PDB file of C-alpha atoms in Angstrom:
ATOM      1  CA  UNK D   1    -174.912 -93.169 119.783  1.00  0.00           C
ATOM      2  CA  UNK D   2    -171.191 -92.947 119.262  1.00  0.00           C
ATOM      3  CA  UNK D   3    -169.794 -96.099 117.706  1.00  0.00           C
ATOM      4  CA  UNK D   4    -166.714 -97.648 119.248  1.00  0.00           C
ATOM      5  CA  UNK D   5    -163.892 -99.563 117.601  1.00  0.00           C
ATOM      6  CA  UNK D   6    -161.459-101.758 119.509  1.00  0.00           C
ATOM      7  CA  UNK D   7    -159.116-104.640 118.652  1.00  0.00           C
ATOM      8  CA  UNK D   8    -160.875-107.987 118.429  1.00  0.00           C
ATOM      9  CA  UNK D   9    -158.256-109.816 120.436  1.00  0.00           C
ATOM     10  CA  UNK D  10    -155.017-109.387 122.363  1.00  0.00           C
ATOM     11  CA  UNK D  11    -152.558-111.743 124.028  1.00  0.00           C
ATOM     12  CA  UNK D  12    -150.411-110.871 127.009  1.00  0.00           C
ATOM     13  CA  UNK D  13    -148.091-112.703 129.376  1.00  0.00           C
ATOM     14  CA  UNK D  14    -148.826-112.838 133.066  1.00  0.00           C
ATOM     15  CA  UNK D  15    -147.402-109.915 134.983  1.00  0.00           C
ATOM     16  CA  UNK D  16    -147.376-107.590 132.000  1.00  0.00           C
ATOM     17  CA  UNK D  17    -149.263-104.322 131.723  1.00  0.00           C
ATOM     18  CA  UNK D  18    -152.001-104.448 129.108  1.00  0.00           C
ATOM     19  CA  UNK D  19    -153.319-101.421 127.255  1.00  0.00           C
ATOM     20  CA  UNK D  20    -156.499-101.693 125.204  1.00  0.00           C
ATOM     21  CA  UNK D  21    -157.364 -98.711 123.041  1.00  0.00           C
ATOM     22  CA  UNK D  22    -160.856 -97.817 121.911  1.00  0.00           C
ATOM     23  CA  UNK D  23    -161.722 -95.318 119.169  1.00  0.00           C
ATOM     24  CA  UNK D  24    -164.904 -93.258 119.432  1.00  0.00           C
ATOM     25  CA  UNK D  25    -164.551 -90.508 116.861  1.00  0.00           C
ATOM     26  CA  UNK D  26    -168.177 -89.354 117.108  1.00  0.00           C
ATOM     27  CA  UNK D  27    -168.318 -89.006 120.871  1.00  0.00           C
ATOM     28  CA  UNK D  28    -170.797 -86.343 121.991  1.00  0.00           C
ATOM     29  CA  UNK D  29    -170.227 -83.636 124.561  1.00  0.00           C
ATOM     30  CA  UNK D  30    -172.365 -85.331 127.220  1.00  0.00           C
ATOM     31  CA  UNK D  31    -170.995 -88.837 126.659  1.00  0.00           C
ATOM     32  CA  UNK D  32    -168.986 -90.733 129.236  1.00  0.00           C
ATOM     33  CA  UNK D  33    -166.607 -93.586 128.410  1.00  0.00           C
ATOM     34  CA  UNK D  34    -167.127 -96.820 130.303  1.00  0.00           C
ATOM     35  CA  UNK D  35    -165.322-100.137 130.272  1.00  0.00           C
ATOM     36  CA  UNK D  36    -166.817-103.486 131.253  1.00  0.00           C
ATOM     37  CA  UNK D  37    -165.300-106.931 131.693  1.00  0.00           C
ATOM     38  CA  UNK D  38    -167.172-110.116 130.868  1.00  0.00           C
ATOM     39  CA  UNK D  39    -166.328-113.739 131.612  1.00  0.00           C
ATOM     40  CA  UNK D  40    -168.053-116.546 129.678  1.00  0.00           C
ATOM     41  CA  UNK D  41    -171.686-117.129 130.718  1.00  0.00           C
ATOM     42  CA  UNK D  42    -171.623-114.225 133.178  1.00  0.00           C
ATOM     43  CA  UNK D  43    -172.980-110.700 133.085  1.00  0.00           C
ATOM     44  CA  UNK D  44    -170.582-107.843 132.318  1.00  0.00           C
ATOM     45  CA  UNK D  45    -168.873-106.209 135.260  1.00  0.00           C
ATOM     46  CA  UNK D  46    -168.124-102.502 135.509  1.00  0.00           C
ATOM     47  CA  UNK D  47    -164.406-101.702 135.503  1.00  0.00           C
ATOM     48  CA  UNK D  48    -163.971 -97.972 135.148  1.00  0.00           C
ATOM     49  CA  UNK D  49    -165.564 -94.844 133.738  1.00  0.00           C
ATOM     50  CA  UNK D  50    -164.316 -91.413 132.787  1.00  0.00           C
ATOM     51  CA  UNK D  51    -165.082 -88.211 130.960  1.00  0.00           C
ATOM     52  CA  UNK D  52    -161.663 -86.718 130.335  1.00  0.00           C
ATOM     53  CA  UNK D  53    -157.982 -86.932 131.363  1.00  0.00           C
ATOM     54  CA  UNK D  54    -157.075 -89.859 133.586  1.00  0.00           C
ATOM     55  CA  UNK D  55    -159.084 -91.952 135.989  1.00  0.00           C
ATOM     56  CA  UNK D  56    -157.623 -94.628 138.240  1.00  0.00           C
ATOM     57  CA  UNK D  57    -159.229 -97.117 140.577  1.00  0.00           C
ATOM     58  CA  UNK D  58    -158.048-100.249 142.342  1.00  0.00           C
ATOM     59  CA  UNK D  59    -158.156-102.425 139.229  1.00  0.00           C
ATOM     60  CA  UNK D  60    -157.432-100.212 136.209  1.00  0.00           C
ATOM     61  CA  UNK D  61    -156.602 -96.835 134.769  1.00  0.00           C
ATOM     62  CA  UNK D  62    -158.376 -95.034 131.986  1.00  0.00           C
ATOM     63  CA  UNK D  63    -156.560 -92.516 129.823  1.00  0.00           C
ATOM     64  CA  UNK D  64    -158.593 -90.074 127.748  1.00  0.00           C
ATOM     65  CA  UNK D  65    -156.854 -87.490 125.525  1.00  0.00           C
ATOM     66  CA  UNK D  66    -158.094 -83.952 125.252  1.00  0.00           C
ATOM     67  CA  UNK D  67    -160.058 -84.534 122.036  1.00  0.00           C
ATOM     68  CA  UNK D  68    -161.809 -87.561 123.649  1.00  0.00           C
ATOM     69  CA  UNK D  69    -161.881 -89.412 120.335  1.00  0.00           C
ATOM     70  CA  UNK D  70    -160.177 -92.402 121.887  1.00  0.00           C
ATOM     71  CA  UNK D  71    -159.497 -93.923 125.264  1.00  0.00           C
ATOM     72  CA  UNK D  72    -157.091 -96.492 126.654  1.00  0.00           C
ATOM     73  CA  UNK D  73    -157.828 -98.992 129.364  1.00  0.00           C
ATOM     74  CA  UNK D  74    -154.693 -99.971 131.250  1.00  0.00           C
ATOM     75  CA  UNK D  75    -154.591-103.164 133.316  1.00  0.00           C
ATOM     76  CA  UNK D  76    -151.455-103.382 135.472  1.00  0.00           C
ATOM     77  CA  UNK D  77    -149.715-106.734 135.918  1.00  0.00           C
ATOM     78  CA  UNK D  78    -152.386-109.002 134.471  1.00  0.00           C
ATOM     79  CA  UNK D  79    -152.978-112.496 135.776  1.00  0.00           C
ATOM     80  CA  UNK D  80    -154.627-115.539 134.227  1.00  0.00           C
ATOM     81  CA  UNK D  81    -157.908-114.525 135.853  1.00  0.00           C
ATOM     82  CA  UNK D  82    -157.968-111.370 133.731  1.00  0.00           C
ATOM     83  CA  UNK D  83    -158.639-113.470 130.637  1.00  0.00           C
ATOM     84  CA  UNK D  84    -161.997-112.092 129.516  1.00  0.00           C
ATOM     85  CA  UNK D  85    -163.731-109.884 126.977  1.00  0.00           C
ATOM     86  CA  UNK D  86    -163.382-106.155 127.573  1.00  0.00           C
ATOM     87  CA  UNK D  87    -166.013-103.786 126.209  1.00  0.00           C
ATOM     88  CA  UNK D  88    -165.661-100.064 125.627  1.00  0.00           C
ATOM     89  CA  UNK D  89    -168.954 -98.158 125.744  1.00  0.00           C
ATOM     90  CA  UNK D  90    -169.844 -94.545 125.112  1.00  0.00           C
ATOM     91  CA  UNK D  91    -173.069 -92.921 126.196  1.00  0.00           C
ATOM     92  CA  UNK D  92    -174.751 -90.363 128.365  1.00  0.00           C
ATOM     93  CA  UNK D  93    -177.264 -90.729 131.144  1.00  0.00           C
ATOM     94  CA  UNK D  94    -179.757 -87.972 130.758  1.00  0.00           C
ATOM     95  CA  UNK D  95    -183.241 -88.980 131.787  1.00  0.00           C
ATOM     96  CA  UNK D  96    -182.162 -91.136 134.696  1.00  0.00           C
ATOM     97  CA  UNK D  97    -180.837 -94.041 132.676  1.00  0.00           C
ATOM     98  CA  UNK D  98    -177.928 -94.871 130.412  1.00  0.00           C
ATOM     99  CA  UNK D  99    -178.383 -95.850 126.795  1.00  0.00           C
ATOM    100  CA  UNK D 100    -175.259 -97.482 125.491  1.00  0.00           C
ATOM    101  CA  UNK D 101    -174.290 -99.755 122.650  1.00  0.00           C
ATOM    102  CA  UNK D 102    -171.762-102.476 123.291  1.00  0.00           C
ATOM    103  CA  UNK D 103    -169.033-102.733 120.687  1.00  0.00           C
ATOM    104  CA  UNK D 104    -167.571-106.010 119.525  1.00  0.00           C
ATOM    105  CA  UNK D 105    -165.266-106.157 122.539  1.00  0.00           C
ATOM    106  CA  UNK D 106    -161.621-107.166 122.915  1.00  0.00           C
ATOM    107  CA  UNK D 107    -160.918-110.736 123.907  1.00  0.00           C
ATOM    108  CA  UNK D 108    -157.856-110.660 126.159  1.00  0.00           C
ATOM    109  CA  UNK D 109    -155.970-113.912 126.566  1.00  0.00           C
ATOM    110  CA  UNK D 110    -153.399-113.946 129.368  1.00  0.00           C
ATOM    111  CA  UNK D 111    -150.657-116.500 128.820  1.00  0.00           C
ATOM    112  CA  UNK D 112    -148.717-118.124 131.671  1.00  0.00           C
TER     113      UNK D 112
ATOM    114  CA  UNK G   1    -176.518-105.630 148.789  1.00  0.00           C
ATOM    115  CA  UNK G   2    -174.970-104.862 145.390  1.00  0.00           C
ATOM    116  CA  UNK G   3    -176.476-107.778 143.547  1.00  0.00           C
ATOM    117  CA  UNK G   4    -178.860-108.221 140.666  1.00  0.00           C
ATOM    118  CA  UNK G   5    -180.508-111.622 140.752  1.00  0.00           C
ATOM    119  CA  UNK G   6    -182.113-113.396 137.839  1.00  0.00           C
ATOM    120  CA  UNK G   7    -184.313-116.466 137.770  1.00  0.00           C
ATOM    121  CA  UNK G   8    -184.304-119.015 136.380  1.00  0.00           C
ATOM    122  CA  UNK G   9    -180.651-119.632 135.507  1.00  0.00           C
ATOM    123  CA  UNK G  10    -181.612-121.902 132.633  1.00  0.00           C
ATOM    124  CA  UNK G  11    -184.869-122.232 130.722  1.00  0.00           C
ATOM    125  CA  UNK G  12    -185.876-124.560 127.922  1.00  0.00           C
ATOM    126  CA  UNK G  13    -189.170-123.822 126.256  1.00  0.00           C
ATOM    127  CA  UNK G  14    -191.091-124.859 123.202  1.00  0.00           C
ATOM    128  CA  UNK G  15    -192.250-122.419 120.574  1.00  0.00           C
ATOM    129  CA  UNK G  16    -195.840-122.532 121.850  1.00  0.00           C
ATOM    130  CA  UNK G  17    -195.007-122.046 125.511  1.00  0.00           C
ATOM    131  CA  UNK G  18    -195.430-118.971 127.673  1.00  0.00           C
ATOM    132  CA  UNK G  19    -192.734-118.321 130.244  1.00  0.00           C
ATOM    133  CA  UNK G  20    -191.337-115.401 132.211  1.00  0.00           C
ATOM    134  CA  UNK G  21    -187.886-114.280 133.255  1.00  0.00           C
ATOM    135  CA  UNK G  22    -187.489-112.465 136.532  1.00  0.00           C
ATOM    136  CA  UNK G  23    -184.952-109.895 137.663  1.00  0.00           C
ATOM    137  CA  UNK G  24    -184.639-108.332 141.095  1.00  0.00           C
ATOM    138  CA  UNK G  25    -182.425-105.707 142.715  1.00  0.00           C
ATOM    139  CA  UNK G  26    -182.524-104.095 146.130  1.00  0.00           C
ATOM    140  CA  UNK G  27    -180.001-101.327 145.575  1.00  0.00           C
ATOM    141  CA  UNK G  28    -182.616 -98.630 145.134  1.00  0.00           C
ATOM    142  CA  UNK G  29    -181.768 -98.201 141.465  1.00  0.00           C
ATOM    143  CA  UNK G  30    -184.528 -96.579 139.421  1.00  0.00           C
ATOM    144  CA  UNK G  31    -183.343 -97.693 135.999  1.00  0.00           C
ATOM    145  CA  UNK G  32    -183.507-101.323 134.885  1.00  0.00           C
ATOM    146  CA  UNK G  33    -182.542-102.936 131.604  1.00  0.00           C
ATOM    147  CA  UNK G  34    -182.984-106.093 129.551  1.00  0.00           C
ATOM    148  CA  UNK G  35    -180.222-107.190 127.168  1.00  0.00           C
ATOM    149  CA  UNK G  36    -179.968-110.151 124.840  1.00  0.00           C
ATOM    150  CA  UNK G  37    -176.623-111.763 124.158  1.00  0.00           C
ATOM    151  CA  UNK G  38    -175.978-114.387 121.503  1.00  0.00           C
ATOM    152  CA  UNK G  39    -172.909-116.597 121.700  1.00  0.00           C
ATOM    153  CA  UNK G  40    -169.632-114.739 121.035  1.00  0.00           C
ATOM    154  CA  UNK G  41    -171.509-111.476 120.439  1.00  0.00           C
ATOM    155  CA  UNK G  42    -171.848-108.348 122.584  1.00  0.00           C
ATOM    156  CA  UNK G  43    -174.985-107.704 124.627  1.00  0.00           C
ATOM    157  CA  UNK G  44    -177.768-105.954 122.704  1.00  0.00           C
ATOM    158  CA  UNK G  45    -180.088-103.585 124.510  1.00  0.00           C
ATOM    159  CA  UNK G  46    -183.755-104.598 124.392  1.00  0.00           C
ATOM    160  CA  UNK G  47    -185.653-102.465 126.921  1.00  0.00           C
ATOM    161  CA  UNK G  48    -185.004 -99.769 129.499  1.00  0.00           C
ATOM    162  CA  UNK G  49    -187.279 -98.848 132.379  1.00  0.00           C
ATOM    163  CA  UNK G  50    -186.759 -95.620 134.224  1.00  0.00           C
ATOM    164  CA  UNK G  51    -188.818 -94.985 137.355  1.00  0.00           C
ATOM    165  CA  UNK G  52    -190.987 -97.974 136.428  1.00  0.00           C
ATOM    166  CA  UNK G  53    -191.897 -96.537 133.036  1.00  0.00           C
ATOM    167  CA  UNK G  54    -190.769 -98.012 129.751  1.00  0.00           C
ATOM    168  CA  UNK G  55    -188.299 -95.517 128.335  1.00  0.00           C
ATOM    169  CA  UNK G  56    -186.670 -97.484 125.544  1.00  0.00           C
ATOM    170  CA  UNK G  57    -187.900-100.339 123.365  1.00  0.00           C
ATOM    171  CA  UNK G  58    -185.260-101.153 120.787  1.00  0.00           C
ATOM    172  CA  UNK G  59    -187.790-102.394 118.216  1.00  0.00           C
ATOM    173  CA  UNK G  60    -188.069-105.718 119.985  1.00  0.00           C
ATOM    174  CA  UNK G  61    -190.658-108.193 118.572  1.00  0.00           C
ATOM    175  CA  UNK G  62    -193.922-108.312 120.502  1.00  0.00           C
ATOM    176  CA  UNK G  63    -193.308-111.911 121.530  1.00  0.00           C
ATOM    177  CA  UNK G  64    -191.108-110.300 124.203  1.00  0.00           C
ATOM    178  CA  UNK G  65    -193.148-108.314 126.706  1.00  0.00           C
ATOM    179  CA  UNK G  66    -191.425-106.466 129.549  1.00  0.00           C
ATOM    180  CA  UNK G  67    -193.049-105.531 132.818  1.00  0.00           C
ATOM    181  CA  UNK G  68    -191.842-103.494 135.776  1.00  0.00           C
ATOM    182  CA  UNK G  69    -194.265-104.118 138.684  1.00  0.00           C
ATOM    183  CA  UNK G  70    -192.218-102.050 141.133  1.00  0.00           C
ATOM    184  CA  UNK G  71    -188.860-100.358 141.451  1.00  0.00           C
ATOM    185  CA  UNK G  72    -187.091-103.579 142.483  1.00  0.00           C
ATOM    186  CA  UNK G  73    -188.544-106.037 140.040  1.00  0.00           C
ATOM    187  CA  UNK G  74    -188.351-106.489 136.284  1.00  0.00           C
ATOM    188  CA  UNK G  75    -189.995-109.265 134.305  1.00  0.00           C
ATOM    189  CA  UNK G  76    -189.693-110.374 130.713  1.00  0.00           C
ATOM    190  CA  UNK G  77    -192.685-112.346 129.470  1.00  0.00           C
ATOM    191  CA  UNK G  78    -192.022-114.709 126.594  1.00  0.00           C
ATOM    192  CA  UNK G  79    -194.588-116.117 124.184  1.00  0.00           C
ATOM    193  CA  UNK G  80    -194.370-117.920 120.863  1.00  0.00           C
ATOM    194  CA  UNK G  81    -190.622-117.600 120.662  1.00  0.00           C
ATOM    195  CA  UNK G  82    -188.503-118.812 117.777  1.00  0.00           C
ATOM    196  CA  UNK G  83    -185.369-120.966 117.967  1.00  0.00           C
ATOM    197  CA  UNK G  84    -183.284-117.924 116.986  1.00  0.00           C
ATOM    198  CA  UNK G  85    -184.382-116.278 120.247  1.00  0.00           C
ATOM    199  CA  UNK G  86    -182.170-118.721 122.118  1.00  0.00           C
ATOM    200  CA  UNK G  87    -179.605-116.594 123.946  1.00  0.00           C
ATOM    201  CA  UNK G  88    -178.377-115.348 127.296  1.00  0.00           C
ATOM    202  CA  UNK G  89    -180.803-112.750 128.639  1.00  0.00           C
ATOM    203  CA  UNK G  90    -179.172-110.239 130.931  1.00  0.00           C
ATOM    204  CA  UNK G  91    -180.818-107.859 133.332  1.00  0.00           C
ATOM    205  CA  UNK G  92    -179.087-104.769 134.671  1.00  0.00           C
ATOM    206  CA  UNK G  93    -179.839-101.866 136.946  1.00  0.00           C
ATOM    207  CA  UNK G  94    -178.066 -98.570 137.227  1.00  0.00           C
ATOM    208  CA  UNK G  95    -177.526 -95.515 139.307  1.00  0.00           C
ATOM    209  CA  UNK G  96    -175.572 -92.345 138.966  1.00  0.00           C
ATOM    210  CA  UNK G  97    -172.331 -92.669 140.888  1.00  0.00           C
ATOM    211  CA  UNK G  98    -169.566 -90.205 141.570  1.00  0.00           C
ATOM    212  CA  UNK G  99    -168.245 -89.084 138.205  1.00  0.00           C
ATOM    213  CA  UNK G 100    -170.561 -91.149 136.114  1.00  0.00           C
ATOM    214  CA  UNK G 101    -173.024 -93.944 135.761  1.00  0.00           C
ATOM    215  CA  UNK G 102    -172.628 -97.640 136.490  1.00  0.00           C
ATOM    216  CA  UNK G 103    -174.712-100.576 135.382  1.00  0.00           C
ATOM    217  CA  UNK G 104    -174.856-103.672 137.560  1.00  0.00           C
ATOM    218  CA  UNK G 105    -175.568-106.837 135.626  1.00  0.00           C
ATOM    219  CA  UNK G 106    -177.149-110.050 136.785  1.00  0.00           C
ATOM    220  CA  UNK G 107    -175.733-113.471 135.861  1.00  0.00           C
ATOM    221  CA  UNK G 108    -178.281-113.940 133.107  1.00  0.00           C
ATOM    222  CA  UNK G 109    -180.836-116.549 132.112  1.00  0.00           C
ATOM    223  CA  UNK G 110    -179.730-119.019 129.473  1.00  0.00           C
ATOM    224  CA  UNK G 111    -182.774-119.536 127.253  1.00  0.00           C
ATOM    225  CA  UNK G 112    -183.117-122.373 124.775  1.00  0.00           C
ATOM    226  CA  UNK G 113    -186.120-122.440 122.453  1.00  0.00           C
ATOM    227  CA  UNK G 114    -186.858-125.833 120.937  1.00  0.00           C
TER     228      UNK G 114
END
């Protein structure tokens, strides 16, 4: 499994755009990049997933360069409720399931 | 219904007890997972079931015994646990979605072993 590296923590003011970058130098051809959000004492929640280029949904954007060795999660105009841990995962889903390893995660603190 | 439910929410058990954790989903997902999460650490994969067959066992001690009675239900049987097994136990299910694969997590069971 490709190992991921991301900053341990980040601070941001409310209303700012936040970009969290994840390194995955050993990503395999069949691997997808997925980001999850987790609040204390809750299960992780899926945010966004991509394979290459740019993916956007109603809550975030994911930028993946051509070499796919890194990815950047972009959260537009964060609010206090976005304070959470954000995990970058890399893995494939052959065989009908997904085997992934959670990295250490990035603890985002949004400041009023 | 896009929910994974887990019962109980909290569980305190002694080292000689036998207990079970239950996970249920009605989304038609054919893959289900157990994770263990210690405080301030990321979730660690324990088991994966695909189409009700055990596909992955991440070298988990035998005092943890998973069971998948049907495609909607996943159990984790606990016996002779140690205090260091105290953690949040998360269940997830997954399906292939457009452009990828998404895991839905339950709220977890907070287990304390005394």
